[in-house]
Amino acid sequence: MPTHLARAAHAYWAYVRRAPGTHIWLVILFATTVVIRHVSPETAEHILEQRSTNLHQLAESPVRVLVTSAMWIAGGGWYFYFVLYNIFHVPAERWLGTGRWLAVLLIAHVGATYLSEGVLYWAIEHGHAPHSAVYTLDYGVSYALAGVEAVLTYRITAPWRYLYLGGLLFFYGLALVEGRDFTSVGHFSAVLLGLACYPLVRARPGLWDPVEAGRRTWRRLRRRPAAAR
């Protein structure tokens, strides 16, 4: 292997080793994407039905479907998520460490799933959705991604963090207002759950501390009148 290729391979391997969880997940998603593209539509539907976090499956086998539902891509394609994972998951895992990163995505994925399916259950019980909706397909990695996107707010320096957070809330909030379905509820819930993970990540280096930021702002405001006299 030429020297420059060897160096490039070594650099990429070092990059992968700093975010092993993200890259293992990408490998699994690649494998499941290949599988789903090489089976018949009927078989694909059956596979996804058995791994869907719908109300029926959550009642029958919650742990199994909560895990397996995050191993399949619901739209967008593997290369699209490869880019998103490198933009959001890799920096988050490198910053938080694999354990804390995994905790954040599990909180977002599991919490948003139950919140969104709870909204769907309420809609069914009150006649706003048919009873057949208990079998609606609900799988994919987007809830976990939204939660990790949100927790990265605490890693970004001012004033960019406010623009980032505002853009995040606008993007998912607009989808919620326009869609008004359980999936958009799940995505917005995942963002809020990601933001709620602040106590979990507060010990990490480079963290933006909103409490300390508020104290500094208050001290500056208190000093201004004195400086004007």
mmCIF file of C-alpha atoms in Angstrom, residues 42 54 81 114 123 129 205 210 214 223:
data_model
loop_
_atom_site.group_PDB
_atom_site.id
_atom_site.type_symbol
_atom_site.label_atom_id
_atom_site.label_comp_id
_atom_site.label_asym_id
_atom_site.label_seq_id
_atom_site.Cartn_x
_atom_site.Cartn_y
_atom_site.Cartn_z
ATOM 1 C CA GLU A 42 -44.020 -8.788 1.430
ATOM 2 C CA ASN A 54 -46.277 0.149 17.584
ATOM 3 C CA TYR A 81 -27.565 8.713 7.609
ATOM 4 C CA TYR A 114 -43.536 5.938 24.501
ATOM 5 C CA ALA A 123 -56.233 9.382 19.760
ATOM 6 C CA ALA A 129 -57.687 7.402 14.966
ATOM 7 C CA PRO A 205 -15.146 19.228 29.434
ATOM 8 C CA PRO A 210 -26.687 27.405 31.432
ATOM 9 C CA GLY A 214 -27.188 32.936 33.726
ATOM 10 C CA ARG A 223 -22.694 46.106 37.263
#
